[in-house]
Amino acid sequence: MREKILNDIKSALEKGNREGVVKHTKAAVDAGIEIRDILNNGLIAGMEIIGNKFKANEVFIPEVLISAKAMHAGMSLLEPHYVKCGIKPIGKVVIGTVKGDLHDIGKNIVSMMLKGACFAIEDFGIDVPPQKFVDAAKVGDVDIIAMSALLTTSMNAMRETINALKNSGLRDKVKVMVGGAPITQEFADSIGADSYARDAAVAVDKARELLSKG
Ligand code: B12
């Protein structure tokens, strides 16, 4: 039963069938399948299939975009199940995909999981210039700046942002967390980030750790 529903989600996502993704994601929730299981082994697994096909030139940008939209529709059904918090957030995170990069699925998952862990989230969306993060740090109530990059060509915008924070004298005011498929711990260290996480679940642990370091 679990297997079948998750396979239905994957195959609907692969076909870019938004209605199918919504229908099967709802069915998965109704069947009591764990939300994290639906996300990881349904939606993310389906996106991985698309990623492999894209790499092999079996599908192209338009198909990937359609699947990405279907993915968003599925994720929005899961979000209410993650976010069950009291009034007072445990910390504030500003999150965005860096300049030059339009990929937002992974960033949105991280954002959703952090919300679920009772962080207040300000999401700047995609293609976020360094100055926008700097301006957010100036305001004062931001604990963590979280940056996502999916392109090797946009990774450097993370370095630029950290340098811009340094140049504005704000580097010590906020913690910086980075992630995205091409990012590694080594890269994170080389640009002076405080933290790196390979996926959204680890991102939550790392964000909590950063807060406790003060
Ligand atoms: C979907 C997709 C698109 C969609 C994006 C839609 C959207 N709304 O996001 C569209 C069609 C727009 C697109 C466009 C392009 N894409 Co694209 N795309 C992908 C694809 C297939 C899936 C990415 C994805 O969503 N994965 C699923 C999510 C869940 O995974 P994730 O993002 O890695 O996130 C997880 C972790 O990395 C981590 N994480 C993510 N962010 C953060 C942030 C923090 C702070 C932390 C802690 C953790 C964290 O947690 C997440 C959840 O666990 C990948 C292939 C792949 N295998 O990744 C290619 C891929 C990323 N794209 C690629 C390319 C080349 C492009 C284009 C340049 C293609 C072109 N010729 O135009 C353009 C670039 C546009 C731009 N300027 O950004 C390449 C990048 C190659 C490279 N190394 O640079 C890839 C790898 C495909 C490939 N193999 O060639 N793409």
PDB file of C-alpha atoms and ligand atoms in Angstrom:
ATOM      1  CA  MET A   1       0.000   0.000   0.000  1.00  0.00           C
ATOM      2  CA  ARG A   2       2.704   2.487   1.089  1.00  0.00           C
ATOM      3  CA  GLU A   3       4.922   1.393  -1.766  1.00  0.00           C
ATOM      4  CA  LYS A   4       2.124   1.760  -4.315  1.00  0.00           C
ATOM      5  CA  ILE A   5       1.110   5.267  -3.238  1.00  0.00           C
ATOM      6  CA  LEU A   6       4.709   6.491  -3.163  1.00  0.00           C
ATOM      7  CA  ASN A   7       5.281   4.982  -6.616  1.00  0.00           C
ATOM      8  CA  ASP A   8       2.146   6.731  -7.862  1.00  0.00           C
ATOM      9  CA  ILE A   9       3.506  10.066  -6.572  1.00  0.00           C
ATOM     10  CA  LYS A  10       6.871   9.451  -8.238  1.00  0.00           C
ATOM     11  CA  SER A  11       5.392   8.505 -11.554  1.00  0.00           C
ATOM     12  CA  ALA A  12       2.906  11.418 -11.578  1.00  0.00           C
ATOM     13  CA  LEU A  13       5.782  13.778 -10.809  1.00  0.00           C
ATOM     14  CA  GLU A  14       7.909  12.242 -13.524  1.00  0.00           C
ATOM     15  CA  LYS A  15       5.110  12.840 -16.026  1.00  0.00           C
ATOM     16  CA  GLY A  16       4.576  16.409 -14.775  1.00  0.00           C
ATOM     17  CA  ASN A  17       1.029  15.443 -13.847  1.00  0.00           C
ATOM     18  CA  ARG A  18       0.173  18.091 -11.242  1.00  0.00           C
ATOM     19  CA  GLU A  19      -3.300  16.752 -10.517  1.00  0.00           C
ATOM     20  CA  GLY A  20      -1.917  13.266 -10.095  1.00  0.00           C
ATOM     21  CA  VAL A  21       0.749  14.488  -7.688  1.00  0.00           C
ATOM     22  CA  VAL A  22      -1.878  16.300  -5.633  1.00  0.00           C
ATOM     23  CA  LYS A  23      -4.235  13.330  -5.657  1.00  0.00           C
ATOM     24  CA  HIS A  24      -1.628  10.754  -4.651  1.00  0.00           C
ATOM     25  CA  THR A  25       0.008  13.040  -2.069  1.00  0.00           C
ATOM     26  CA  LYS A  26      -3.397  13.535  -0.459  1.00  0.00           C
ATOM     27  CA  ALA A  27      -3.968   9.777  -0.562  1.00  0.00           C
ATOM     28  CA  ALA A  28      -0.595   9.236   1.126  1.00  0.00           C
ATOM     29  CA  VAL A  29      -1.444  11.677   3.924  1.00  0.00           C
ATOM     30  CA  ASP A  30      -4.886  10.108   4.358  1.00  0.00           C
ATOM     31  CA  ALA A  31      -3.337   6.647   4.517  1.00  0.00           C
ATOM     32  CA  GLY A  32      -1.221   7.834   7.444  1.00  0.00           C
ATOM     33  CA  ILE A  33       2.127   7.500   5.676  1.00  0.00           C
ATOM     34  CA  GLU A  34       4.706   9.534   7.567  1.00  0.00           C
ATOM     35  CA  ILE A  35       5.057  13.046   6.135  1.00  0.00           C
ATOM     36  CA  ARG A  36       8.843  12.772   5.933  1.00  0.00           C
ATOM     37  CA  ASP A  37       8.476   9.460   4.088  1.00  0.00           C
ATOM     38  CA  ILE A  38       6.101  11.051   1.554  1.00  0.00           C
ATOM     39  CA  LEU A  39       8.519  13.924   1.030  1.00  0.00           C
ATOM     40  CA  ASN A  40      11.709  11.861   0.763  1.00  0.00           C
ATOM     41  CA  ASN A  41      10.487   8.708  -0.939  1.00  0.00           C
ATOM     42  CA  GLY A  42       7.666  10.208  -2.994  1.00  0.00           C
ATOM     43  CA  LEU A  43       8.283  13.803  -4.041  1.00  0.00           C
ATOM     44  CA  ILE A  44      12.073  14.127  -3.748  1.00  0.00           C
ATOM     45  CA  ALA A  45      12.578  10.649  -5.219  1.00  0.00           C
ATOM     46  CA  GLY A  46      10.383  11.632  -8.183  1.00  0.00           C
ATOM     47  CA  MET A  47      12.405  14.807  -8.712  1.00  0.00           C
ATOM     48  CA  GLU A  48      15.568  12.719  -8.682  1.00  0.00           C
ATOM     49  CA  ILE A  49      14.232  10.655 -11.580  1.00  0.00           C
ATOM     50  CA  ILE A  50      13.609  13.878 -13.524  1.00  0.00           C
ATOM     51  CA  GLY A  51      17.110  15.077 -12.626  1.00  0.00           C
ATOM     52  CA  ASN A  52      18.664  11.917 -14.038  1.00  0.00           C
ATOM     53  CA  LYS A  53      16.591  12.133 -17.210  1.00  0.00           C
ATOM     54  CA  PHE A  54      17.528  15.794 -17.621  1.00  0.00           C
ATOM     55  CA  LYS A  55      21.190  14.909 -17.253  1.00  0.00           C
ATOM     56  CA  ALA A  56      20.827  12.192 -19.875  1.00  0.00           C
ATOM     57  CA  ASN A  57      19.039  14.613 -22.247  1.00  0.00           C
ATOM     58  CA  GLU A  58      15.896  12.520 -22.122  1.00  0.00           C
ATOM     59  CA  VAL A  59      13.812  15.462 -20.899  1.00  0.00           C
ATOM     60  CA  PHE A  60      14.362  19.209 -21.317  1.00  0.00           C
ATOM     61  CA  ILE A  61      13.761  22.447 -19.433  1.00  0.00           C
ATOM     62  CA  PRO A  62      10.013  22.728 -20.169  1.00  0.00           C
ATOM     63  CA  GLU A  63       9.308  19.245 -18.805  1.00  0.00           C
ATOM     64  CA  VAL A  64      11.487  19.880 -15.747  1.00  0.00           C
ATOM     65  CA  LEU A  65       9.618  23.121 -15.075  1.00  0.00           C
ATOM     66  CA  ILE A  66       6.249  21.385 -15.284  1.00  0.00           C
ATOM     67  CA  SER A  67       7.429  18.707 -12.858  1.00  0.00           C
ATOM     68  CA  ALA A  68       8.831  21.401 -10.538  1.00  0.00           C
ATOM     69  CA  LYS A  69       5.392  23.039 -10.452  1.00  0.00           C
ATOM     70  CA  ALA A  70       3.773  19.701  -9.665  1.00  0.00           C
ATOM     71  CA  MET A  71       6.373  19.230  -6.915  1.00  0.00           C
ATOM     72  CA  HIS A  72       5.446  22.594  -5.378  1.00  0.00           C
ATOM     73  CA  ALA A  73       1.775  21.614  -5.393  1.00  0.00           C
ATOM     74  CA  GLY A  74       2.603  18.377  -3.569  1.00  0.00           C
ATOM     75  CA  MET A  75       4.822  20.154  -1.045  1.00  0.00           C
ATOM     76  CA  SER A  76       2.170  22.708  -0.203  1.00  0.00           C
ATOM     77  CA  LEU A  77      -0.079  19.849   0.925  1.00  0.00           C
ATOM     78  CA  LEU A  78       2.608  18.621   3.308  1.00  0.00           C
ATOM     79  CA  GLU A  79       3.562  21.982   4.796  1.00  0.00           C
ATOM     80  CA  PRO A  80       0.614  22.282   7.241  1.00  0.00           C
ATOM     81  CA  HIS A  81       1.630  18.949   8.737  1.00  0.00           C
ATOM     82  CA  TYR A  82       5.107  20.218   9.505  1.00  0.00           C
ATOM     83  CA  VAL A  83       4.195  23.546  10.957  1.00  0.00           C
ATOM     84  CA  LYS A  84       2.652  23.084  14.368  1.00  0.00           C
ATOM     85  CA  CYS A  85       4.351  25.589  16.616  1.00  0.00           C
ATOM     86  CA  GLY A  86       3.551  27.888  19.490  1.00  0.00           C
ATOM     87  CA  ILE A  87       3.550  31.650  19.155  1.00  0.00           C
ATOM     88  CA  LYS A  88       7.167  32.338  19.978  1.00  0.00           C
ATOM     89  CA  PRO A  89       9.695  31.222  17.358  1.00  0.00           C
ATOM     90  CA  ILE A  90      13.020  29.808  18.538  1.00  0.00           C
ATOM     91  CA  GLY A  91      15.013  31.978  16.146  1.00  0.00           C
ATOM     92  CA  LYS A  92      14.811  33.852  12.874  1.00  0.00           C
ATOM     93  CA  VAL A  93      16.209  32.616   9.575  1.00  0.00           C
ATOM     94  CA  VAL A  94      16.441  34.597   6.373  1.00  0.00           C
ATOM     95  CA  ILE A  95      16.671  32.198   3.443  1.00  0.00           C
ATOM     96  CA  GLY A  96      17.156  32.589  -0.290  1.00  0.00           C
ATOM     97  CA  THR A  97      18.631  31.117  -3.437  1.00  0.00           C
ATOM     98  CA  VAL A  98      21.694  33.145  -4.364  1.00  0.00           C
ATOM     99  CA  LYS A  99      22.158  35.557  -7.232  1.00  0.00           C
ATOM    100  CA  GLY A 100      22.076  33.973 -10.689  1.00  0.00           C
ATOM    101  CA  ASP A 101      20.251  30.867  -9.507  1.00  0.00           C
ATOM    102  CA  LEU A 102      16.560  30.120 -10.020  1.00  0.00           C
ATOM    103  CA  HIS A 103      16.327  26.694  -8.356  1.00  0.00           C
ATOM    104  CA  ASP A 104      14.024  26.817  -5.347  1.00  0.00           C
ATOM    105  CA  ILE A 105      12.689  23.348  -4.611  1.00  0.00           C
ATOM    106  CA  GLY A 106      15.443  22.394  -2.164  1.00  0.00           C
ATOM    107  CA  LYS A 107      15.396  25.850  -0.583  1.00  0.00           C
ATOM    108  CA  ASN A 108      11.634  25.571  -0.084  1.00  0.00           C
ATOM    109  CA  ILE A 109      12.003  22.180   1.588  1.00  0.00           C
ATOM    110  CA  VAL A 110      14.629  23.541   3.961  1.00  0.00           C
ATOM    111  CA  SER A 111      12.377  26.511   4.661  1.00  0.00           C
ATOM    112  CA  MET A 112       9.405  24.237   5.348  1.00  0.00           C
ATOM    113  CA  MET A 113      11.372  21.987   7.714  1.00  0.00           C
ATOM    114  CA  LEU A 114      12.795  24.977   9.595  1.00  0.00           C
ATOM    115  CA  LYS A 115       9.291  26.386   9.972  1.00  0.00           C
ATOM    116  CA  GLY A 116       8.255  22.985  11.249  1.00  0.00           C
ATOM    117  CA  ALA A 117      11.026  23.205  13.833  1.00  0.00           C
ATOM    118  CA  CYS A 118       9.534  26.546  14.970  1.00  0.00           C
ATOM    119  CA  PHE A 119      11.972  28.957  13.368  1.00  0.00           C
ATOM    120  CA  ALA A 120      10.542  32.214  11.999  1.00  0.00           C
ATOM    121  CA  ILE A 121      11.371  32.293   8.296  1.00  0.00           C
ATOM    122  CA  GLU A 122      11.751  35.192   5.927  1.00  0.00           C
ATOM    123  CA  ASP A 123      12.059  33.775   2.432  1.00  0.00           C
ATOM    124  CA  PHE A 124      13.672  36.075  -0.125  1.00  0.00           C
ATOM    125  CA  GLY A 125      12.963  33.672  -2.991  1.00  0.00           C
ATOM    126  CA  ILE A 126      15.397  33.167  -5.847  1.00  0.00           C
ATOM    127  CA  ASP A 127      18.203  35.170  -7.496  1.00  0.00           C
ATOM    128  CA  VAL A 128      18.924  37.053  -4.272  1.00  0.00           C
ATOM    129  CA  PRO A 129      21.761  39.618  -4.537  1.00  0.00           C
ATOM    130  CA  PRO A 130      24.322  39.790  -1.671  1.00  0.00           C
ATOM    131  CA  GLN A 131      23.148  43.283  -0.682  1.00  0.00           C
ATOM    132  CA  LYS A 132      19.666  41.995   0.112  1.00  0.00           C
ATOM    133  CA  PHE A 133      21.090  39.561   2.673  1.00  0.00           C
ATOM    134  CA  VAL A 134      23.290  42.340   4.063  1.00  0.00           C
ATOM    135  CA  ASP A 135      20.277  44.642   4.455  1.00  0.00           C
ATOM    136  CA  ALA A 136      18.439  41.881   6.316  1.00  0.00           C
ATOM    137  CA  ALA A 137      21.393  41.409   8.685  1.00  0.00           C
ATOM    138  CA  LYS A 138      21.357  45.155   9.435  1.00  0.00           C
ATOM    139  CA  VAL A 139      17.829  44.980  10.815  1.00  0.00           C
ATOM    140  CA  GLY A 140      19.086  43.135  13.829  1.00  0.00           C
ATOM    141  CA  ASP A 141      16.650  40.357  14.651  1.00  0.00           C
ATOM    142  CA  VAL A 142      18.091  37.829  12.184  1.00  0.00           C
ATOM    143  CA  ASP A 143      19.931  34.864  13.707  1.00  0.00           C
ATOM    144  CA  ILE A 144      20.826  32.889  10.593  1.00  0.00           C
ATOM    145  CA  ILE A 145      21.274  33.692   6.931  1.00  0.00           C
ATOM    146  CA  ALA A 146      20.677  30.525   4.899  1.00  0.00           C
ATOM    147  CA  MET A 147      21.758  30.405   1.263  1.00  0.00           C
ATOM    148  CA  SER A 148      20.985  27.822  -1.387  1.00  0.00           C
ATOM    149  CA  ALA A 149      22.803  27.226  -4.700  1.00  0.00           C
ATOM    150  CA  LEU A 150      22.259  24.478  -7.278  1.00  0.00           C
ATOM    151  CA  LEU A 151      24.626  25.682  -9.977  1.00  0.00           C
ATOM    152  CA  THR A 152      28.395  25.504  -9.797  1.00  0.00           C
ATOM    153  CA  THR A 153      28.365  28.937 -11.455  1.00  0.00           C
ATOM    154  CA  SER A 154      26.257  30.487  -8.685  1.00  0.00           C
ATOM    155  CA  MET A 155      28.193  29.027  -5.740  1.00  0.00           C
ATOM    156  CA  ASN A 156      30.524  31.981  -5.785  1.00  0.00           C
ATOM    157  CA  ALA A 157      27.646  34.322  -4.919  1.00  0.00           C
ATOM    158  CA  MET A 158      27.754  32.724  -1.449  1.00  0.00           C
ATOM    159  CA  ARG A 159      31.347  33.867  -1.040  1.00  0.00           C
ATOM    160  CA  GLU A 160      30.390  37.330  -2.317  1.00  0.00           C
ATOM    161  CA  THR A 161      27.586  37.533   0.233  1.00  0.00           C
ATOM    162  CA  ILE A 162      29.848  36.560   3.118  1.00  0.00           C
ATOM    163  CA  ASN A 163      32.425  39.104   1.960  1.00  0.00           C
ATOM    164  CA  ALA A 164      29.709  41.762   1.700  1.00  0.00           C
ATOM    165  CA  LEU A 165      28.664  40.970   5.288  1.00  0.00           C
ATOM    166  CA  LYS A 166      32.299  41.321   6.387  1.00  0.00           C
ATOM    167  CA  ASN A 167      32.718  44.609   4.526  1.00  0.00           C
ATOM    168  CA  SER A 168      29.615  45.998   6.198  1.00  0.00           C
ATOM    169  CA  GLY A 169      30.879  45.007   9.647  1.00  0.00           C
ATOM    170  CA  LEU A 170      27.957  42.616  10.105  1.00  0.00           C
ATOM    171  CA  ARG A 171      29.643  39.234   9.831  1.00  0.00           C
ATOM    172  CA  ASP A 172      29.671  38.641  13.592  1.00  0.00           C
ATOM    173  CA  LYS A 173      26.016  39.595  13.983  1.00  0.00           C
ATOM    174  CA  VAL A 174      24.627  36.612  12.077  1.00  0.00           C
ATOM    175  CA  LYS A 175      25.430  32.956  11.466  1.00  0.00           C
ATOM    176  CA  VAL A 176      25.651  31.807   7.870  1.00  0.00           C
ATOM    177  CA  MET A 177      24.445  28.397   6.718  1.00  0.00           C
ATOM    178  CA  VAL A 178      24.869  27.137   3.151  1.00  0.00           C
ATOM    179  CA  GLY A 179      23.558  24.201   1.141  1.00  0.00           C
ATOM    180  CA  GLY A 180      22.488  22.879  -2.238  1.00  0.00           C
ATOM    181  CA  ALA A 181      23.572  19.951  -4.397  1.00  0.00           C
ATOM    182  CA  PRO A 182      27.046  21.241  -5.448  1.00  0.00           C
ATOM    183  CA  ILE A 183      27.946  22.548  -1.966  1.00  0.00           C
ATOM    184  CA  THR A 184      30.320  20.569   0.263  1.00  0.00           C
ATOM    185  CA  GLN A 185      31.649  21.035   3.772  1.00  0.00           C
ATOM    186  CA  GLU A 186      35.009  21.853   2.224  1.00  0.00           C
ATOM    187  CA  PHE A 187      33.483  24.632   0.109  1.00  0.00           C
ATOM    188  CA  ALA A 188      31.532  25.962   3.080  1.00  0.00           C
ATOM    189  CA  ASP A 189      34.766  26.122   5.116  1.00  0.00           C
ATOM    190  CA  SER A 190      36.651  27.781   2.272  1.00  0.00           C
ATOM    191  CA  ILE A 191      34.182  30.687   2.099  1.00  0.00           C
ATOM    192  CA  GLY A 192      33.952  31.077   5.874  1.00  0.00           C
ATOM    193  CA  ALA A 193      30.365  29.860   6.353  1.00  0.00           C
ATOM    194  CA  ASP A 194      29.417  28.786   9.893  1.00  0.00           C
ATOM    195  CA  SER A 195      27.541  25.708   8.811  1.00  0.00           C
ATOM    196  CA  TYR A 196      26.691  23.379   5.931  1.00  0.00           C
ATOM    197  CA  ALA A 197      23.975  20.752   5.663  1.00  0.00           C
ATOM    198  CA  ARG A 198      23.543  18.181   2.929  1.00  0.00           C
ATOM    199  CA  ASP A 199      19.768  17.972   3.316  1.00  0.00           C
ATOM    200  CA  ALA A 200      16.826  19.661   4.987  1.00  0.00           C
ATOM    201  CA  ALA A 201      16.648  17.354   8.007  1.00  0.00           C
ATOM    202  CA  VAL A 202      20.320  17.939   8.807  1.00  0.00           C
ATOM    203  CA  ALA A 203      19.756  21.675   8.170  1.00  0.00           C
ATOM    204  CA  VAL A 204      17.308  21.755  11.085  1.00  0.00           C
ATOM    205  CA  ASP A 205      19.846  20.120  13.437  1.00  0.00           C
ATOM    206  CA  LYS A 206      22.577  22.474  12.268  1.00  0.00           C
ATOM    207  CA  ALA A 207      20.355  25.541  12.672  1.00  0.00           C
ATOM    208  CA  ARG A 208      19.538  24.528  16.255  1.00  0.00           C
ATOM    209  CA  GLU A 209      23.255  23.986  16.881  1.00  0.00           C
ATOM    210  CA  LEU A 210      24.056  27.472  15.552  1.00  0.00           C
ATOM    211  CA  LEU A 211      21.535  29.060  17.912  1.00  0.00           C
ATOM    212  CA  SER A 212      22.976  27.253  20.891  1.00  0.00           C
ATOM    213  CA  LYS A 213      26.439  28.596  20.007  1.00  0.00           C
ATOM    214  CA  GLY A 214      24.908  32.071  20.389  1.00  0.00           C
TER     215      GLY A 214
HETATM  216  C1  B12 B   1      14.361  21.286 -11.224  1.00  0.00           C
HETATM  217  C2  B12 B   1      15.612  21.733 -11.933  1.00  0.00           C
HETATM  218  C3  B12 B   1      15.552  22.907 -12.682  1.00  0.00           C
HETATM  219  C4  B12 B   1      14.300  23.779 -12.760  1.00  0.00           C
HETATM  220  C5  B12 B   1      14.198  24.581 -11.434  1.00  0.00           C
HETATM  221  C6  B12 B   1      12.759  24.796 -11.015  1.00  0.00           C
HETATM  222  C7  B12 B   1      12.658  25.249  -9.591  1.00  0.00           C
HETATM  223  N1  B12 B   1      11.571  25.934  -9.317  1.00  0.00           N
HETATM  224  O1  B12 B   1      13.511  25.000  -8.755  1.00  0.00           O
HETATM  225  C8  B12 B   1      14.617  24.680 -14.006  1.00  0.00           C
HETATM  226  C9  B12 B   1      13.965  24.055 -15.228  1.00  0.00           C
HETATM  227  C10 B12 B   1      14.174  26.138 -13.889  1.00  0.00           C
HETATM  228  C11 B12 B   1      16.131  24.530 -14.103  1.00  0.00           C
HETATM  229  C12 B12 B   1      16.909  25.424 -14.827  1.00  0.00           C
HETATM  230  C13 B12 B   1      18.276  25.259 -15.027  1.00  0.00           C
HETATM  231  N2  B12 B   1      19.043  24.231 -14.615  1.00  0.00           N
HETATM  232 CO1  B12 B   1      18.393  22.904 -13.365  1.00  0.00          CO
HETATM  233  N3  B12 B   1      17.909  21.380 -12.449  1.00  0.00           N
HETATM  234  C14 B12 B   1      16.810  20.959 -11.849  1.00  0.00           C
HETATM  235  C15 B12 B   1      16.990  19.548 -11.255  1.00  0.00           C
HETATM  236  C16 B12 B   1      16.395  18.546 -12.264  1.00  0.00           C
HETATM  237  C17 B12 B   1      16.386  19.271  -9.896  1.00  0.00           C
HETATM  238  C18 B12 B   1      16.822  20.203  -8.770  1.00  0.00           C
HETATM  239  C19 B12 B   1      15.970  19.918  -7.565  1.00  0.00           C
HETATM  240  O2  B12 B   1      14.975  20.588  -7.344  1.00  0.00           O
HETATM  241  N4  B12 B   1      16.301  18.847  -6.815  1.00  0.00           N
HETATM  242  C20 B12 B   1      15.499  18.371  -5.688  1.00  0.00           C
HETATM  243  C21 B12 B   1      15.846  19.121  -4.402  1.00  0.00           C
HETATM  244  C22 B12 B   1      14.990  18.586  -3.264  1.00  0.00           C
HETATM  245  O3  B12 B   1      17.190  18.879  -4.098  1.00  0.00           O
HETATM  246  P1  B12 B   1      18.242  20.045  -3.749  1.00  0.00           P
HETATM  247  O4  B12 B   1      17.872  21.280  -4.436  1.00  0.00           O
HETATM  248  O5  B12 B   1      19.601  19.509  -3.894  1.00  0.00           O
HETATM  249  O6  B12 B   1      17.956  20.360  -2.191  1.00  0.00           O
HETATM  250  C23 B12 B   1      18.318  19.527  -1.103  1.00  0.00           C
HETATM  251  C24 B12 B   1      19.767  19.746  -0.613  1.00  0.00           C
HETATM  252  O7  B12 B   1      20.659  20.171  -1.611  1.00  0.00           O
HETATM  253  C25 B12 B   1      19.641  20.699   0.535  1.00  0.00           C
HETATM  254  N5  B12 B   1      19.628  22.152   0.293  1.00  0.00           N
HETATM  255  C26 B12 B   1      19.186  22.861  -0.764  1.00  0.00           C
HETATM  256  N6  B12 B   1      19.274  24.172  -0.534  1.00  0.00           N
HETATM  257  C27 B12 B   1      19.767  24.336   0.711  1.00  0.00           C
HETATM  258  C28 B12 B   1      20.045  25.469   1.453  1.00  0.00           C
HETATM  259  C29 B12 B   1      20.555  25.345   2.739  1.00  0.00           C
HETATM  260  C30 B12 B   1      20.848  26.576   3.545  1.00  0.00           C
HETATM  261  C31 B12 B   1      20.816  24.056   3.281  1.00  0.00           C
HETATM  262  C32 B12 B   1      21.418  23.931   4.611  1.00  0.00           C
HETATM  263  C33 B12 B   1      20.529  22.903   2.526  1.00  0.00           C
HETATM  264  C34 B12 B   1      20.008  23.044   1.256  1.00  0.00           C
HETATM  265  O8  B12 B   1      18.392  20.347   1.098  1.00  0.00           O
HETATM  266  C35 B12 B   1      17.455  20.041   0.045  1.00  0.00           C
HETATM  267  C36 B12 B   1      16.405  19.078   0.561  1.00  0.00           C
HETATM  268  O9  B12 B   1      16.943  17.966   1.203  1.00  0.00           O
HETATM  269  C37 B12 B   1      18.563  19.460 -11.155  1.00  0.00           C
HETATM  270  C38 B12 B   1      19.142  18.046 -11.207  1.00  0.00           C
HETATM  271  C39 B12 B   1      19.540  17.519  -9.849  1.00  0.00           C
HETATM  272  N7  B12 B   1      19.807  16.253  -9.830  1.00  0.00           N
HETATM  273  O10 B12 B   1      19.670  18.233  -8.888  1.00  0.00           O
HETATM  274  C40 B12 B   1      18.987  20.341 -12.324  1.00  0.00           C
HETATM  275  C41 B12 B   1      20.349  21.087 -12.300  1.00  0.00           C
HETATM  276  C42 B12 B   1      20.598  21.671 -10.918  1.00  0.00           C
HETATM  277  N8  B12 B   1      20.164  22.160 -13.266  1.00  0.00           N
HETATM  278  C43 B12 B   1      21.199  22.332 -13.978  1.00  0.00           C
HETATM  279  C44 B12 B   1      21.297  23.306 -15.026  1.00  0.00           C
HETATM  280  C45 B12 B   1      22.572  23.279 -15.859  1.00  0.00           C
HETATM  281  C46 B12 B   1      20.257  24.231 -15.256  1.00  0.00           C
HETATM  282  C47 B12 B   1      20.238  25.361 -16.309  1.00  0.00           C
HETATM  283  C48 B12 B   1      21.576  26.130 -16.460  1.00  0.00           C
HETATM  284  C49 B12 B   1      19.820  24.708 -17.637  1.00  0.00           C
HETATM  285  C50 B12 B   1      19.835  25.612 -18.850  1.00  0.00           C
HETATM  286  N9  B12 B   1      20.620  25.214 -19.812  1.00  0.00           N
HETATM  287  O11 B12 B   1      19.182  26.628 -18.886  1.00  0.00           O
HETATM  288  C51 B12 B   1      19.089  26.255 -15.804  1.00  0.00           C
HETATM  289  C52 B12 B   1      19.628  27.355 -14.863  1.00  0.00           C
HETATM  290  C53 B12 B   1      18.603  28.351 -14.453  1.00  0.00           C
HETATM  291  C54 B12 B   1      19.163  29.225 -13.348  1.00  0.00           C
HETATM  292  N10 B12 B   1      19.728  30.377 -13.682  1.00  0.00           N
HETATM  293  O12 B12 B   1      19.097  28.844 -12.196  1.00  0.00           O
HETATM  294  C55 B12 B   1      22.352  21.416 -13.589  1.00  0.00           C
HETATM  295  C56 B12 B   1      23.433  22.150 -12.787  1.00  0.00           C
HETATM  296  C57 B12 B   1      24.833  21.749 -13.202  1.00  0.00           C
HETATM  297  C58 B12 B   1      25.844  22.432 -12.374  1.00  0.00           C
HETATM  298  N11 B12 B   1      26.611  21.618 -11.685  1.00  0.00           N
HETATM  299  O13 B12 B   1      25.960  23.618 -12.315  1.00  0.00           O
HETATM  300  C59 B12 B   1      21.623  20.285 -12.856  1.00  0.00           C
HETATM  301  C60 B12 B   1      22.448  19.557 -11.745  1.00  0.00           C
HETATM  302  C61 B12 B   1      21.168  19.238 -13.922  1.00  0.00           C
HETATM  303  C62 B12 B   1      22.338  18.540 -14.598  1.00  0.00           C
HETATM  304  N12 B12 B   1      22.747  17.416 -14.138  1.00  0.00           N
HETATM  305  O14 B12 B   1      22.858  19.013 -15.553  1.00  0.00           O
HETATM  306  N13 B12 B   1      16.563  23.470 -13.448  1.00  0.00           N
END
